[in-house]
Amino acid sequence: MSVRPMPGRPALDRRTLLKLAAAGGIALPGRSRAAEPGRNFRITMVLGRGESDNEFGFKDYLARRGVRADFTIRNTGGDASKLPAIIEEIKDTRPDLIYSWGTPQTRALVGPYDEADPKLHVTDIPVVFTFVAAPIDARIVPDLARPGRNVTGTVHIAPIAVQLNTILAYRPVRRVGVAYNPRERNSILTLEGLRAECGPRGLELLEEPVPLDDRGEPVAAAVPDCIARLAARGAEVLYIGPDTFIAFHNRSVVAAEALRHRLPTFSATELIVRTDKALLALASSAYGIGRFTAFKAAQILLDGARPADIPVETLKRFSVIINMATARALEHYPPVGLLNFAEIVEGTPS
């Protein structure tokens, strides 16, 4: 998989869309039938962290395609206990499409592909998901090329092998540390992938699960201690995976504590590098992923395609993002070869 620069918020790569069209009969913008005159589609967005660039990209793409839509926003804030009521509302209101953000929410919304229960899950309304790292392992779909159910969507992260290549291109390391939420399926799957990739490369993986409270929820106050233990154990880089608890809800603490311990950080998503003090990321633009997700939604709304027949895919481009202020603070400067195609962010670590 190639890594190419992607500054700002680029439009989708038309060459990629042309390939998709040739391979699967996918209609390109401007070639599908128009929506019924005056019709407003109803879209329910089930979010876990409020609206972000991902959702802005989704809405922008549909608007540019001339899709008129009324959006109902339901945000759990990461609280899974809110999902049953949201699912009941969806079944009552029956929107034209559901947009679902994140692995835990999508899995709770549609159920495992081999155990979906129409009484508990949404099985007869089109669903497009985004920010799901491993939809097969999470049992959301059985096959990426042909999901085979009322669900399709987009994957937002690069393969773990490519992520590790990026870390090693920045600086040689022997010990990779990871703090993670043991209750998040995404995090466990990522950890399994790291174990599989680190061993053959001669890398030692240092693991620190965040402790759970009496209700089985991760304790945010324990995050700094997890980072401190990894630094004390000799971690040379802190890996931040697609873990909602670590990489979003506690991203400022994670990045700041790593910097305090002079521990370089690598993230599989972009936000913690752009807005906080993490050092390095290999990621697709959240805005671009949102647009790609909307591209699939438009096939359902405008073309009448079935989600079961629309492949689950990721963007073909990833951007290396470096927070240069953090690099200066750590005195770990990127090699010139990486700077030639990386996107530089000027943060202000304190």
CSV table of C-alpha atoms in Angstrom, one decimal:
chain,number,residue,atom,x,y,z
A,1,MET,CA,0.0,0.0,0.0
A,2,SER,CA,1.5,3.3,-1.0
A,3,VAL,CA,1.8,6.4,1.2
A,4,ARG,CA,1.2,9.7,-0.5
A,5,PRO,CA,0.9,13.2,0.8
A,6,MET,CA,-2.6,14.4,1.5
A,7,PRO,CA,-2.6,17.9,2.9
A,8,GLY,CA,-5.7,19.6,4.1
A,9,ARG,CA,-9.0,18.1,3.0
A,10,PRO,CA,-8.6,16.7,-0.5
A,11,ALA,CA,-11.4,15.5,-2.7
A,12,LEU,CA,-11.6,11.8,-3.4
A,13,ASP,CA,-9.1,10.5,-5.9
A,14,ARG,CA,-11.0,10.4,-9.2
A,15,ARG,CA,-8.6,7.7,-10.5
A,16,THR,CA,-9.7,5.5,-7.6
A,17,LEU,CA,-13.3,6.1,-8.3
A,18,LEU,CA,-12.8,5.3,-12.0
A,19,LYS,CA,-11.3,2.0,-11.0
A,20,LEU,CA,-14.2,1.3,-8.7
A,21,ALA,CA,-16.6,2.1,-11.4
A,22,ALA,CA,-14.9,-0.2,-13.9
A,23,ALA,CA,-14.6,-3.1,-11.4
A,24,GLY,CA,-18.1,-2.9,-9.9
A,25,GLY,CA,-20.4,-0.9,-12.0
A,26,ILE,CA,-20.4,1.9,-9.4
A,27,ALA,CA,-22.0,5.1,-10.7
A,28,LEU,CA,-19.7,8.2,-10.6
A,29,PRO,CA,-21.0,11.6,-9.5
A,30,GLY,CA,-23.2,13.1,-12.2
A,31,ARG,CA,-24.0,9.7,-13.8
A,32,SER,CA,-26.6,8.3,-11.4
A,33,ARG,CA,-30.3,9.1,-11.6
A,34,ALA,CA,-31.4,12.2,-9.7
A,35,ALA,CA,-33.4,12.0,-6.5
A,36,GLU,CA,-37.1,12.5,-6.8
A,37,PRO,CA,-37.8,16.2,-7.2
A,38,GLY,CA,-38.5,17.8,-3.9
A,39,ARG,CA,-37.8,14.7,-1.9
A,40,ASN,CA,-35.9,14.9,1.4
A,41,PHE,CA,-34.2,11.7,2.5
A,42,ARG,CA,-34.2,11.0,6.3
A,43,ILE,CA,-30.8,10.0,7.7
A,44,THR,CA,-30.2,9.1,11.3
A,45,MET,CA,-26.6,9.6,12.4
A,46,VAL,CA,-25.5,7.5,15.4
A,47,LEU,CA,-22.4,9.1,16.8
A,48,GLY,CA,-20.1,8.4,19.7
A,49,ARG,CA,-18.2,11.6,20.0
A,50,GLY,CA,-20.4,14.3,18.5
A,51,GLU,CA,-20.0,15.7,15.0
A,52,SER,CA,-16.5,16.0,13.6
A,53,ASP,CA,-14.7,16.3,10.2
A,54,ASN,CA,-16.0,12.8,9.3
A,55,GLU,CA,-19.6,13.9,9.5
A,56,PHE,CA,-18.9,17.2,7.8
A,57,GLY,CA,-17.3,15.4,4.9
A,58,PHE,CA,-20.3,13.0,4.7
A,59,LYS,CA,-22.8,15.9,4.6
A,60,ASP,CA,-20.7,17.9,2.2
A,61,TYR,CA,-20.5,15.1,-0.3
A,62,LEU,CA,-24.2,14.5,-0.3
A,63,ALA,CA,-25.0,18.2,-0.6
A,64,ARG,CA,-22.6,18.4,-3.6
A,65,ARG,CA,-24.5,15.5,-5.2
A,66,GLY,CA,-27.7,17.4,-4.8
A,67,VAL,CA,-29.1,15.0,-2.1
A,68,ARG,CA,-31.5,16.8,0.1
A,69,ALA,CA,-31.6,15.2,3.5
A,70,ASP,CA,-32.9,15.8,7.0
A,71,PHE,CA,-30.4,14.6,9.6
A,72,THR,CA,-31.3,13.3,13.0
A,73,ILE,CA,-28.3,13.2,15.3
A,74,ARG,CA,-28.0,10.8,18.2
A,75,ASN,CA,-24.8,10.9,20.2
A,76,THR,CA,-24.1,8.3,22.8
A,77,GLY,CA,-20.9,10.0,24.0
A,78,GLY,CA,-19.4,6.6,24.3
A,79,ASP,CA,-22.2,5.3,26.7
A,80,ALA,CA,-23.4,2.0,25.2
A,81,SER,CA,-26.4,2.0,27.6
A,82,LYS,CA,-28.0,4.7,25.4
A,83,LEU,CA,-28.1,2.5,22.3
A,84,PRO,CA,-31.2,0.3,23.0
A,85,ALA,CA,-33.4,3.5,23.1
A,86,ILE,CA,-31.8,4.8,19.9
A,87,ILE,CA,-32.4,1.5,18.2
A,88,GLU,CA,-36.0,1.5,19.3
A,89,GLU,CA,-36.4,5.1,18.0
A,90,ILE,CA,-34.9,4.1,14.6
A,91,LYS,CA,-37.3,1.2,14.3
A,92,ASP,CA,-40.2,3.5,15.0
A,93,THR,CA,-39.2,6.3,12.7
A,94,ARG,CA,-37.7,4.1,9.9
A,95,PRO,CA,-35.3,6.6,8.3
A,96,ASP,CA,-34.1,6.0,4.7
A,97,LEU,CA,-30.5,5.4,5.9
A,98,ILE,CA,-28.5,5.1,9.1
A,99,TYR,CA,-24.9,6.4,9.5
A,100,SER,CA,-23.0,4.6,12.2
A,101,TRP,CA,-19.7,5.8,13.7
A,102,GLY,CA,-17.3,3.3,15.4
A,103,THR,CA,-17.0,-0.4,15.9
A,104,PRO,CA,-18.8,-0.9,19.3
A,105,GLN,CA,-21.8,1.2,18.2
A,106,THR,CA,-22.1,-0.4,14.8
A,107,ARG,CA,-21.9,-3.9,16.2
A,108,ALA,CA,-24.5,-3.0,18.8
A,109,LEU,CA,-26.7,-1.4,16.2
A,110,VAL,CA,-26.7,-4.2,13.5
A,111,GLY,CA,-25.6,-7.2,15.6
A,112,PRO,CA,-23.1,-9.9,14.6
A,113,TYR,CA,-23.6,-11.0,11.0
A,114,ASP,CA,-24.3,-14.6,12.1
A,115,GLU,CA,-26.4,-13.7,15.2
A,116,ALA,CA,-28.4,-10.6,14.4
A,117,ASP,CA,-31.7,-10.5,16.2
A,118,PRO,CA,-34.5,-8.4,14.5
A,119,LYS,CA,-35.9,-7.8,18.0
A,120,LEU,CA,-32.6,-6.3,19.2
A,121,HIS,CA,-30.9,-5.0,16.1
A,122,VAL,CA,-31.6,-3.1,12.9
A,123,THR,CA,-31.7,-5.6,10.2
A,124,ASP,CA,-34.0,-4.1,7.5
A,125,ILE,CA,-32.9,-0.5,7.1
A,126,PRO,CA,-29.7,0.4,5.1
A,127,VAL,CA,-26.7,1.1,7.4
A,128,VAL,CA,-23.4,2.7,6.3
A,129,PHE,CA,-20.6,2.6,8.9
A,130,THR,CA,-17.4,4.5,9.3
A,131,PHE,CA,-14.4,4.4,11.6
A,132,VAL,CA,-14.6,0.6,11.9
A,133,ALA,CA,-11.1,-0.8,11.8
A,134,ALA,CA,-11.7,-4.5,11.3
A,135,PRO,CA,-15.3,-5.2,10.3
A,136,ILE,CA,-14.8,-8.9,9.6
A,137,ASP,CA,-13.1,-9.6,12.9
A,138,ALA,CA,-15.7,-7.6,14.7
A,139,ARG,CA,-18.3,-9.8,12.9
A,140,ILE,CA,-20.1,-6.8,11.4
A,141,VAL,CA,-19.8,-8.2,7.8
A,142,PRO,CA,-18.6,-11.7,6.7
A,143,ASP,CA,-16.9,-10.5,3.5
A,144,LEU,CA,-15.6,-7.0,2.5
A,145,ALA,CA,-16.2,-7.5,-1.2
A,146,ARG,CA,-19.8,-8.5,-0.6
A,147,PRO,CA,-21.2,-7.7,2.9
A,148,GLY,CA,-24.3,-9.8,2.3
A,149,ARG,CA,-26.6,-7.9,4.7
A,150,ASN,CA,-28.1,-4.4,5.2
A,151,VAL,CA,-24.7,-3.0,6.1
A,152,THR,CA,-21.7,-1.5,4.2
A,153,GLY,CA,-19.2,1.2,5.0
A,154,THR,CA,-15.6,2.3,5.2
A,155,VAL,CA,-12.4,1.3,7.0
A,156,HIS,CA,-10.2,4.2,8.2
A,157,ILE,CA,-6.8,2.8,9.2
A,158,ALA,CA,-3.8,1.5,7.3
A,159,PRO,CA,-2.7,-2.1,7.8
A,160,ILE,CA,-0.7,-2.6,10.9
A,161,ALA,CA,2.4,-3.7,8.9
A,162,VAL,CA,2.4,-0.4,7.1
A,163,GLN,CA,2.0,1.5,10.4
A,164,LEU,CA,5.0,-0.3,11.9
A,165,ASN,CA,7.0,0.5,8.7
A,166,THR,CA,6.2,4.2,9.2
A,167,ILE,CA,7.4,4.1,12.8
A,168,LEU,CA,10.6,2.4,11.8
A,169,ALA,CA,11.1,4.9,8.9
A,170,TYR,CA,11.0,7.7,11.5
A,171,ARG,CA,13.5,6.1,13.9
A,172,PRO,CA,14.7,2.6,14.8
A,173,VAL,CA,13.0,1.2,17.9
A,174,ARG,CA,13.1,-2.2,19.7
A,175,ARG,CA,10.3,-1.8,22.2
A,176,VAL,CA,6.7,-0.6,21.3
A,177,GLY,CA,4.4,0.3,24.1
A,178,VAL,CA,0.6,0.3,23.9
A,179,ALA,CA,-2.0,1.4,26.4
A,180,TYR,CA,-5.5,0.2,25.6
A,181,ASN,CA,-9.1,-0.2,26.7
A,182,PRO,CA,-9.6,-3.9,27.3
A,183,ARG,CA,-13.4,-3.4,27.0
A,184,GLU,CA,-13.2,-2.1,23.4
A,185,ARG,CA,-13.3,-4.8,20.7
A,186,ASN,CA,-11.4,-2.6,18.3
A,187,SER,CA,-8.5,-2.3,20.7
A,188,ILE,CA,-8.3,-6.1,21.3
A,189,LEU,CA,-8.2,-6.8,17.6
A,190,THR,CA,-5.5,-4.1,17.1
A,191,LEU,CA,-3.5,-5.6,19.9
A,192,GLU,CA,-3.7,-9.1,18.3
A,193,GLY,CA,-2.5,-7.6,15.0
A,194,LEU,CA,0.4,-5.8,16.8
A,195,ARG,CA,1.4,-9.1,18.4
A,196,ALA,CA,1.4,-10.9,15.1
A,197,GLU,CA,3.5,-8.2,13.4
A,198,CYS,CA,6.0,-7.3,16.2
A,199,GLY,CA,7.3,-10.8,16.8
A,200,PRO,CA,8.7,-11.5,13.3
A,201,ARG,CA,10.3,-8.0,13.2
A,202,GLY,CA,12.1,-8.6,16.5
A,203,LEU,CA,10.1,-5.9,18.3
A,204,GLU,CA,9.1,-6.3,21.9
A,205,LEU,CA,5.5,-5.3,22.5
A,206,LEU,CA,4.8,-3.8,26.0
A,207,GLU,CA,1.1,-3.9,26.9
A,208,GLU,CA,-0.7,-1.9,29.5
A,209,PRO,CA,-4.5,-2.4,29.8
A,210,VAL,CA,-6.4,0.4,31.5
A,211,PRO,CA,-7.8,-0.8,34.8
A,212,LEU,CA,-11.6,-1.2,35.0
A,213,ASP,CA,-13.9,0.1,37.7
A,214,ASP,CA,-16.6,-1.9,39.5
A,215,ARG,CA,-19.0,-1.5,36.6
A,216,GLY,CA,-16.4,-2.9,34.2
A,217,GLU,CA,-15.6,0.5,32.6
A,218,PRO,CA,-12.1,1.8,32.0
A,219,VAL,CA,-10.8,4.3,34.6
A,220,ALA,CA,-9.7,7.6,33.0
A,221,ALA,CA,-7.7,8.6,36.1
A,222,ALA,CA,-5.5,5.6,35.6
A,223,VAL,CA,-4.3,6.5,32.1
A,224,PRO,CA,-1.3,8.6,33.3
A,225,ASP,CA,-0.1,5.7,35.4
A,226,CYS,CA,-0.3,3.4,32.4
A,227,ILE,CA,1.8,5.8,30.3
A,228,ALA,CA,4.3,6.1,33.2
A,229,ARG,CA,4.7,2.3,33.5
A,230,LEU,CA,5.3,1.9,29.8
A,231,ALA,CA,8.0,4.6,30.0
A,232,ALA,CA,9.6,2.9,33.0
A,233,ARG,CA,9.5,-0.5,31.2
A,234,GLY,CA,11.6,1.0,28.4
A,235,ALA,CA,9.1,1.7,25.7
A,236,GLU,CA,10.7,3.7,22.9
A,237,VAL,CA,7.4,4.6,21.2
A,238,LEU,CA,3.8,4.7,22.4
A,239,TYR,CA,1.4,3.2,19.9
A,240,ILE,CA,-2.0,4.8,19.9
A,241,GLY,CA,-4.5,2.6,18.0
A,242,PRO,CA,-8.1,3.3,16.9
A,243,ASP,CA,-9.2,3.1,20.5
A,244,THR,CA,-12.0,5.6,21.2
A,245,PHE,CA,-11.2,5.7,25.0
A,246,ILE,CA,-7.5,6.4,24.4
A,247,ALA,CA,-7.3,8.2,21.1
A,248,PHE,CA,-10.3,10.4,21.5
A,249,HIS,CA,-11.9,10.7,25.0
A,250,ASN,CA,-8.5,10.9,26.7
A,251,ARG,CA,-6.3,12.0,23.9
A,252,SER,CA,-5.0,15.2,25.5
A,253,VAL,CA,-3.9,13.3,28.6
A,254,VAL,CA,-2.3,10.5,26.7
A,255,ALA,CA,-0.3,12.9,24.4
A,256,ALA,CA,0.7,15.2,27.2
A,257,GLU,CA,1.8,12.4,29.6
A,258,ALA,CA,3.8,10.7,26.8
A,259,LEU,CA,5.5,14.0,26.1
A,260,ARG,CA,6.2,14.6,29.8
A,261,HIS,CA,8.0,11.2,29.9
A,262,ARG,CA,9.8,12.0,26.7
A,263,LEU,CA,8.0,9.1,25.0
A,264,PRO,CA,7.5,9.6,21.2
A,265,THR,CA,3.9,8.7,20.1
A,266,PHE,CA,2.5,7.1,16.9
A,267,SER,CA,-1.2,7.2,16.1
A,268,ALA,CA,-3.3,5.2,13.7
A,269,THR,CA,-5.7,8.2,13.4
A,270,GLU,CA,-5.0,11.8,12.8
A,271,LEU,CA,-6.8,13.8,15.4
A,272,ILE,CA,-4.4,13.4,18.4
A,273,VAL,CA,-1.5,14.7,16.2
A,274,ARG,CA,-3.4,17.6,14.7
A,275,THR,CA,-5.1,18.9,17.9
A,276,ASP,CA,-2.9,17.6,20.7
A,277,LYS,CA,0.8,16.7,21.3
A,278,ALA,CA,1.2,13.3,19.6
A,279,LEU,CA,4.3,13.1,17.3
A,280,LEU,CA,3.4,11.0,14.3
A,281,ALA,CA,0.4,9.5,12.5
A,282,LEU,CA,-0.3,7.5,9.4
A,283,ALA,CA,-3.9,8.2,8.6
A,284,SER,CA,-6.5,9.0,6.0
A,285,SER,CA,-8.2,12.3,6.3
A,286,ALA,CA,-11.4,12.1,8.5
A,287,TYR,CA,-13.1,14.5,6.1
A,288,GLY,CA,-12.1,12.3,3.1
A,289,ILE,CA,-13.3,9.2,4.9
A,290,GLY,CA,-16.6,10.9,5.5
A,291,ARG,CA,-16.9,11.7,1.8
A,292,PHE,CA,-16.1,8.2,0.8
A,293,THR,CA,-18.8,6.9,3.2
A,294,ALA,CA,-21.2,9.3,1.6
A,295,PHE,CA,-20.2,8.0,-1.8
A,296,LYS,CA,-21.6,4.6,-0.7
A,297,ALA,CA,-24.7,6.2,0.9
A,298,ALA,CA,-25.4,7.9,-2.4
A,299,GLN,CA,-25.4,4.5,-4.2
A,300,ILE,CA,-28.1,3.4,-1.8
A,301,LEU,CA,-30.2,6.6,-1.9
A,302,LEU,CA,-29.9,7.6,-5.5
A,303,ASP,CA,-29.1,4.4,-7.4
A,304,GLY,CA,-31.2,1.9,-5.4
A,305,ALA,CA,-28.1,-0.3,-4.7
A,306,ARG,CA,-28.3,-2.8,-1.9
A,307,PRO,CA,-25.8,-2.4,1.0
A,308,ALA,CA,-25.3,-6.2,0.7
A,309,ASP,CA,-23.7,-5.7,-2.7
A,310,ILE,CA,-21.6,-2.6,-2.0
A,311,PRO,CA,-18.0,-3.5,-0.9
A,312,VAL,CA,-16.5,-2.3,2.3
A,313,GLU,CA,-13.4,-0.4,1.5
A,314,THR,CA,-10.7,2.1,2.7
A,315,LEU,CA,-9.3,5.1,0.9
A,316,LYS,CA,-6.3,4.1,-1.1
A,317,ARG,CA,-4.2,7.0,0.2
A,318,PHE,CA,-2.7,7.7,3.6
A,319,SER,CA,-0.9,10.7,4.9
A,320,VAL,CA,2.1,10.8,7.1
A,321,ILE,CA,1.5,13.6,9.6
A,322,ILE,CA,4.2,15.0,11.9
A,323,ASN,CA,3.7,17.4,14.7
A,324,MET,CA,6.9,19.4,14.4
A,325,ALA,CA,6.6,21.2,17.7
A,326,THR,CA,6.5,17.9,19.5
A,327,ALA,CA,9.5,16.7,17.4
A,328,ARG,CA,11.5,19.7,18.6
A,329,ALA,CA,10.4,19.2,22.2
A,330,LEU,CA,11.5,15.6,22.1
A,331,GLU,CA,14.6,16.4,19.9
A,332,HIS,CA,13.6,13.5,17.7
A,333,TYR,CA,13.7,15.1,14.3
A,334,PRO,CA,12.2,13.2,11.2
A,335,PRO,CA,14.6,12.0,8.5
A,336,VAL,CA,14.7,14.1,5.4
A,337,GLY,CA,13.3,11.3,3.3
A,338,LEU,CA,10.1,11.3,5.4
A,339,LEU,CA,9.8,15.1,5.3
A,340,ASN,CA,9.7,14.9,1.5
A,341,PHE,CA,6.2,13.7,1.6
A,342,ALA,CA,4.9,14.2,5.1
A,343,GLU,CA,2.3,16.8,6.2
A,344,ILE,CA,3.8,19.0,8.9
A,345,VAL,CA,1.6,20.3,11.7
A,346,GLU,CA,2.9,23.1,13.9
A,347,GLY,CA,1.5,22.4,17.4
A,348,THR,CA,2.5,24.2,20.6
A,349,PRO,CA,3.6,21.6,23.2
A,350,SER,CA,4.1,23.2,26.6
